């Protein structure tokens, strides 16, 4: 089916090489002010042809608003968005009428519908995800303005290249903003000189080996304010400097500069070989009200899993410690409850920590030490703000191994999940396969495809999560009213703020 949601319904339509694609949002609240530029920003983060790392399909993905608004305010009627397909090349997919592509849905689509599609993957293409980005970017503006919900996704791994463990733990606890992810994840590339440059102006060769550093080895970059990037780097496939036209920008959406360079090196090598590669994307949802989720069959993680696994190329999802939790004992994995008023800012997820990323790309041990040894300012939380509407004490957990969800219901802590993304199926390497008649043949897939989908995936995951959380909140409110939506962020007031 092409519709998701119980009360807040999102329907997507259109094919990859048709006239256009779009979505309809039904059940959305009236009188919500929507900034269409914010929706377009998310579409731009997802669109193809951003750099040499992505598909060369040239789609501007300009948002067209068809209905549901009076100026920028919602009417409470169905909202309809349209995105036109402008770079349509059906002829590139003519061979697939007779030969199903390995790893693709051509064969299963034919067996189910008895239709051989002449224009690529049609509804099964990643092109469909632009529509859910439009819908989710609209819904999340309501979630942010009403509940201060923040949804952040970033690239954690490409192949076996990962963000250092301790740095990633910091990101999952206090995720960087989207702007900062795009800033630190932007790598400059000089094809003529065959070098990369990271955010700190460190220079690397094409293998990702450090050649020279602009920073002193002991100097560190303080990014204690995640919402205000200290340097403005725009990754828009334009030259970085007007005086050096050889530099272009590669966007990884990995917020760790050294790791971002390694990812660029890996992806470009694999692309040159005509192959593809997958990886892992992390998502952190902050400030979700406590009590969201509908057990048994509509648990919060079940619904998130349903919509995330509907994204093409995603083959797995884990919450909190995930599969690593199977190696832990119950005494280690249990998240112990404590009253919010007794929270220790040194040990809780609400601690105000300084955040450092070393400008020295080989300084991972020092990063770990900084994260462990930072001193935090102690603040006492007032008892006044630590009771819920039902007069019970508001509790939090010392750890978050459950990933912010217990028994299918949100705990108020960060909801953390990671998605496993398989390598893109369409590759340039010639492979032996079989046609629809069972005859052995060879196939080299042509067309406009990504070598690695990871750099374009975070806005899709963010939007999909927004759709789920929005529907779940409406389901909760319809039963119990808005006043029964306690959020930890609403109660974390400090005594010194009252004085």
JSON list of N, CA, C and O in Angstrom, two decimals, residues 287-290 340 349-350 385 394-397 411-414 485-493:
[
{"chain": "A", "resi": 287, "resn": "UNK", "atom": "N", "xyz": [13.27, 14.77, 22.80]},
{"chain": "A", "resi": 287, "resn": "UNK", "atom": "CA", "xyz": [12.12, 15.45, 23.41]},
{"chain": "A", "resi": 287, "resn": "UNK", "atom": "C", "xyz": [10.77, 14.85, 23.02]},
{"chain": "A", "resi": 287, "resn": "UNK", "atom": "O", "xyz": [9.75, 15.55, 23.06]},
{"chain": "A", "resi": 288, "resn": "UNK", "atom": "N", "xyz": [10.74, 13.58, 22.68]},
{"chain": "A", "resi": 288, "resn": "UNK", "atom": "CA", "xyz": [9.45, 12.93, 22.43]},
{"chain": "A", "resi": 288, "resn": "UNK", "atom": "C", "xyz": [8.72, 12.80, 23.77]},
{"chain": "A", "resi": 288, "resn": "UNK", "atom": "O", "xyz": [9.31, 12.35, 24.76]},
{"chain": "A", "resi": 289, "resn": "UNK", "atom": "N", "xyz": [7.46, 13.20, 23.85]},
{"chain": "A", "resi": 289, "resn": "UNK", "atom": "CA", "xyz": [6.73, 13.08, 25.12]},
{"chain": "A", "resi": 289, "resn": "UNK", "atom": "C", "xyz": [6.72, 11.65, 25.64]},
{"chain": "A", "resi": 289, "resn": "UNK", "atom": "O", "xyz": [6.75, 10.69, 24.87]},
{"chain": "A", "resi": 290, "resn": "UNK", "atom": "N", "xyz": [6.66, 11.51, 26.95]},
{"chain": "A", "resi": 290, "resn": "UNK", "atom": "CA", "xyz": [6.60, 10.19, 27.57]},
{"chain": "A", "resi": 290, "resn": "UNK", "atom": "C", "xyz": [5.23, 9.57, 27.31]},
{"chain": "A", "resi": 290, "resn": "UNK", "atom": "O", "xyz": [4.20, 10.24, 27.43]},
{"chain": "A", "resi": 340, "resn": "UNK", "atom": "N", "xyz": [13.78, 12.64, 38.61]},
{"chain": "A", "resi": 340, "resn": "UNK", "atom": "CA", "xyz": [14.40, 13.72, 37.86]},
{"chain": "A", "resi": 340, "resn": "UNK", "atom": "C", "xyz": [15.05, 14.73, 38.79]},
{"chain": "A", "resi": 340, "resn": "UNK", "atom": "O", "xyz": [16.11, 15.28, 38.48]},
{"chain": "A", "resi": 349, "resn": "UNK", "atom": "N", "xyz": [21.85, 11.72, 30.81]},
{"chain": "A", "resi": 349, "resn": "UNK", "atom": "CA", "xyz": [21.86, 12.17, 29.42]},
{"chain": "A", "resi": 349, "resn": "UNK", "atom": "C", "xyz": [21.58, 13.66, 29.32]},
{"chain": "A", "resi": 349, "resn": "UNK", "atom": "O", "xyz": [21.59, 14.22, 28.24]},
{"chain": "A", "resi": 350, "resn": "UNK", "atom": "N", "xyz": [21.34, 14.33, 30.48]},
{"chain": "A", "resi": 350, "resn": "UNK", "atom": "CA", "xyz": [21.06, 15.76, 30.45]},
{"chain": "A", "resi": 350, "resn": "UNK", "atom": "C", "xyz": [22.26, 16.58, 30.90]},
{"chain": "A", "resi": 350, "resn": "UNK", "atom": "O", "xyz": [22.16, 17.76, 31.14]},
{"chain": "A", "resi": 385, "resn": "UNK", "atom": "N", "xyz": [9.27, 21.24, 39.32]},
{"chain": "A", "resi": 385, "resn": "UNK", "atom": "CA", "xyz": [9.06, 20.83, 37.94]},
{"chain": "A", "resi": 385, "resn": "UNK", "atom": "C", "xyz": [9.16, 19.33, 37.74]},
{"chain": "A", "resi": 385, "resn": "UNK", "atom": "O", "xyz": [9.26, 18.86, 36.62]},
{"chain": "A", "resi": 394, "resn": "UNK", "atom": "N", "xyz": [8.34, 12.45, 38.20]},
{"chain": "A", "resi": 394, "resn": "UNK", "atom": "CA", "xyz": [8.88, 12.21, 36.86]},
{"chain": "A", "resi": 394, "resn": "UNK", "atom": "C", "xyz": [10.22, 11.51, 37.00]},
{"chain": "A", "resi": 394, "resn": "UNK", "atom": "O", "xyz": [11.10, 11.96, 37.72]},
{"chain": "A", "resi": 395, "resn": "UNK", "atom": "N", "xyz": [10.36, 10.37, 36.33]},
{"chain": "A", "resi": 395, "resn": "UNK", "atom": "CA", "xyz": [11.57, 9.56, 36.42]},
{"chain": "A", "resi": 395, "resn": "UNK", "atom": "C", "xyz": [12.34, 9.61, 35.11]},
{"chain": "A", "resi": 395, "resn": "UNK", "atom": "O", "xyz": [11.76, 9.78, 34.04]},
{"chain": "A", "resi": 396, "resn": "UNK", "atom": "N", "xyz": [13.64, 9.44, 35.23]},
{"chain": "A", "resi": 396, "resn": "UNK", "atom": "CA", "xyz": [14.47, 9.25, 34.05]},
{"chain": "A", "resi": 396, "resn": "UNK", "atom": "C", "xyz": [15.37, 8.04, 34.33]},
{"chain": "A", "resi": 396, "resn": "UNK", "atom": "O", "xyz": [15.38, 7.50, 35.44]},
{"chain": "A", "resi": 397, "resn": "UNK", "atom": "N", "xyz": [16.11, 7.63, 33.33]},
{"chain": "A", "resi": 397, "resn": "UNK", "atom": "CA", "xyz": [17.01, 6.50, 33.52]},
{"chain": "A", "resi": 397, "resn": "UNK", "atom": "C", "xyz": [18.46, 6.97, 33.46]},
{"chain": "A", "resi": 397, "resn": "UNK", "atom": "O", "xyz": [18.79, 7.91, 32.74]},
{"chain": "A", "resi": 411, "resn": "UNK", "atom": "N", "xyz": [10.07, 6.63, 26.60]},
{"chain": "A", "resi": 411, "resn": "UNK", "atom": "CA", "xyz": [10.45, 6.90, 27.99]},
{"chain": "A", "resi": 411, "resn": "UNK", "atom": "C", "xyz": [10.71, 8.38, 28.25]},
{"chain": "A", "resi": 411, "resn": "UNK", "atom": "O", "xyz": [10.80, 8.80, 29.39]},
{"chain": "A", "resi": 412, "resn": "UNK", "atom": "N", "xyz": [10.86, 9.16, 27.20]},
{"chain": "A", "resi": 412, "resn": "UNK", "atom": "CA", "xyz": [11.23, 10.57, 27.34]},
{"chain": "A", "resi": 412, "resn": "UNK", "atom": "C", "xyz": [12.69, 10.81, 27.04]},
{"chain": "A", "resi": 412, "resn": "UNK", "atom": "O", "xyz": [13.09, 11.94, 26.76]},
{"chain": "A", "resi": 413, "resn": "UNK", "atom": "N", "xyz": [13.51, 9.75, 27.11]},
{"chain": "A", "resi": 413, "resn": "UNK", "atom": "CA", "xyz": [14.91, 9.87, 26.73]},
{"chain": "A", "resi": 413, "resn": "UNK", "atom": "C", "xyz": [15.04, 9.92, 25.21]},
{"chain": "A", "resi": 413, "resn": "UNK", "atom": "O", "xyz": [14.07, 9.67, 24.49]},
{"chain": "A", "resi": 414, "resn": "UNK", "atom": "N", "xyz": [16.24, 10.18, 24.73]},
{"chain": "A", "resi": 414, "resn": "UNK", "atom": "CA", "xyz": [16.47, 10.17, 23.29]},
{"chain": "A", "resi": 414, "resn": "UNK", "atom": "C", "xyz": [16.09, 8.81, 22.70]},
{"chain": "A", "resi": 414, "resn": "UNK", "atom": "O", "xyz": [16.48, 7.77, 23.23]},
{"chain": "A", "resi": 485, "resn": "UNK", "atom": "N", "xyz": [0.71, 14.60, 28.12]},
{"chain": "A", "resi": 485, "resn": "UNK", "atom": "CA", "xyz": [1.90, 14.38, 27.30]},
{"chain": "A", "resi": 485, "resn": "UNK", "atom": "C", "xyz": [3.12, 14.97, 28.00]},
{"chain": "A", "resi": 485, "resn": "UNK", "atom": "O", "xyz": [3.70, 15.95, 27.54]},
{"chain": "A", "resi": 486, "resn": "UNK", "atom": "N", "xyz": [3.51, 14.40, 29.14]},
{"chain": "A", "resi": 486, "resn": "UNK", "atom": "CA", "xyz": [4.68, 14.94, 29.84]},
{"chain": "A", "resi": 486, "resn": "UNK", "atom": "C", "xyz": [5.95, 14.69, 29.03]},
{"chain": "A", "resi": 486, "resn": "UNK", "atom": "O", "xyz": [6.12, 13.65, 28.41]},
{"chain": "A", "resi": 487, "resn": "UNK", "atom": "N", "xyz": [6.82, 15.67, 29.04]},
{"chain": "A", "resi": 487, "resn": "UNK", "atom": "CA", "xyz": [8.10, 15.56, 28.34]},
{"chain": "A", "resi": 487, "resn": "UNK", "atom": "C", "xyz": [9.20, 15.95, 29.30]},
{"chain": "A", "resi": 487, "resn": "UNK", "atom": "O", "xyz": [9.06, 16.93, 30.04]},
{"chain": "A", "resi": 488, "resn": "UNK", "atom": "N", "xyz": [10.28, 15.20, 29.31]},
{"chain": "A", "resi": 488, "resn": "UNK", "atom": "CA", "xyz": [11.38, 15.52, 30.22]},
{"chain": "A", "resi": 488, "resn": "UNK", "atom": "C", "xyz": [11.91, 16.92, 29.96]},
{"chain": "A", "resi": 488, "resn": "UNK", "atom": "O", "xyz": [12.24, 17.66, 30.87]},
{"chain": "A", "resi": 489, "resn": "UNK", "atom": "N", "xyz": [11.95, 17.32, 28.69]},
{"chain": "A", "resi": 489, "resn": "UNK", "atom": "CA", "xyz": [12.48, 18.64, 28.37]},
{"chain": "A", "resi": 489, "resn": "UNK", "atom": "C", "xyz": [11.62, 19.75, 28.96]},
{"chain": "A", "resi": 489, "resn": "UNK", "atom": "O", "xyz": [12.09, 20.84, 29.25]},
{"chain": "A", "resi": 490, "resn": "UNK", "atom": "N", "xyz": [10.32, 19.46, 29.19]},
{"chain": "A", "resi": 490, "resn": "UNK", "atom": "CA", "xyz": [9.42, 20.46, 29.76]},
{"chain": "A", "resi": 490, "resn": "UNK", "atom": "C", "xyz": [9.66, 20.65, 31.25]},
{"chain": "A", "resi": 490, "resn": "UNK", "atom": "O", "xyz": [9.26, 21.66, 31.83]},
{"chain": "A", "resi": 491, "resn": "UNK", "atom": "N", "xyz": [10.29, 19.66, 31.90]},
{"chain": "A", "resi": 491, "resn": "UNK", "atom": "CA", "xyz": [10.43, 19.70, 33.35]},
{"chain": "A", "resi": 491, "resn": "UNK", "atom": "C", "xyz": [11.86, 19.96, 33.80]},
{"chain": "A", "resi": 491, "resn": "UNK", "atom": "O", "xyz": [12.11, 20.11, 34.99]},
{"chain": "A", "resi": 492, "resn": "UNK", "atom": "N", "xyz": [12.80, 19.99, 32.87]},
{"chain": "A", "resi": 492, "resn": "UNK", "atom": "CA", "xyz": [14.19, 20.19, 33.27]},
{"chain": "A", "resi": 492, "resn": "UNK", "atom": "C", "xyz": [14.47, 21.67, 33.43]},
{"chain": "A", "resi": 492, "resn": "UNK", "atom": "O", "xyz": [15.20, 22.28, 32.67]},
{"chain": "A", "resi": 493, "resn": "UNK", "atom": "N", "xyz": [13.84, 22.28, 34.44]},
{"chain": "A", "resi": 493, "resn": "UNK", "atom": "CA", "xyz": [14.08, 23.67, 34.80]},
{"chain": "A", "resi": 493, "resn": "UNK", "atom": "C", "xyz": [15.04, 23.70, 35.98]},
{"chain": "A", "resi": 493, "resn": "UNK", "atom": "O", "xyz": [14.99, 22.84, 36.86]}
]
